[in-house]
């Protein structure tokens, strides 16, 4: 065994005491019944991993994966420092859509005091690596509690590859270190004793391939969550396409460098920077891109870090300089980094945040990506109709459950109907529908759907059916 490997092993053993097992009681979010009818909640218990994070002067804060604590009701942690004792923790915040899959929890003040009293040594706080990304082939150790083991597990491997982010996803490191269910949320550390990233996922049916969320993204998320903000990254605010030599005469470019702006989203970053359709973005903050949107330079030679990765690591609100080509002339502009404007149809994975109305024998909810996916299990044709609505600027209301013997059932309303009008008034929200229902107690309500289907419902003043 080489000196370097011995050093990494020793470091991992020391860092191991800062890794905890997380015990969760909550609701199983993937259950289709719960998505379509939030009044149905399927309880479950599961475990994951996390680690005490060194951040400023905070004590008792633990980083883990968002999927470990999402839809939790009770969260406890245990540590090798305190035998089999469990300690209550509370969720500070999490990335609901799991991009990236990061959450921050903390021991309550009372439990932190108890933890320190029982611990056989002081808490080992793990520090996030800053600066450049690890190199391909760099040795790491992944630490966690896989498969519900009661003692932390250390697996060795290397950074084997990198997966670039996209408009919707964040960058990932690829490793051959074993990452298994339950190991999620633990750290991957290097021989300097720094956290390279957060163990996030294993690829099913693939051998020796696991994914790590980079520490640079974890740090941004922590900062957001400590400020009690919804964690978001800066976005480009438009659609991009690859450049090509064929475009040289059209764009008046000497060679195909940079990416073409194919669409500018209203109220987004590119619009704020006064970038127009068919402009060619050459660089952001002096980081240049080739025609594929990949970073040009030393890091780009070994990495496919792209324009989305660069943009996401700019703190929201920070001024950004863009160099671009328009009509053959290179220009420079500036704008403050911002997230993309929110569309009407969003992701809503938290059961506790799924608002709904139970009226006329139906469950009606704001349409979300989770509902679209769940509807596919029952009616692929209804899902296709819903997918047409994704770019809507306004929210939409969907019928996600129908009770047998109800008014809706008698009129044979199908699952997945999208309601657009009530008593000939356009509606987009549950509040608007509730208001019309309240105004017509003892009367009737005419509902109209996006496809023209109508329903004429009688309101019982003493119930919602």
PDB file of C-alpha atoms in Angstrom, residues 1 148 317 376:
ATOM      1  CA  UNK A   1       0.000   0.000   0.000  1.00  0.00           C
ATOM      2  CA  UNK A 148     -29.159   0.216   6.965  1.00  0.00           C
ATOM      3  CA  UNK A 317     -27.695  39.001  -7.777  1.00  0.00           C
ATOM      4  CA  UNK A 376     -49.694   8.336 -17.308  1.00  0.00           C
TER       5      UNK A 376
END
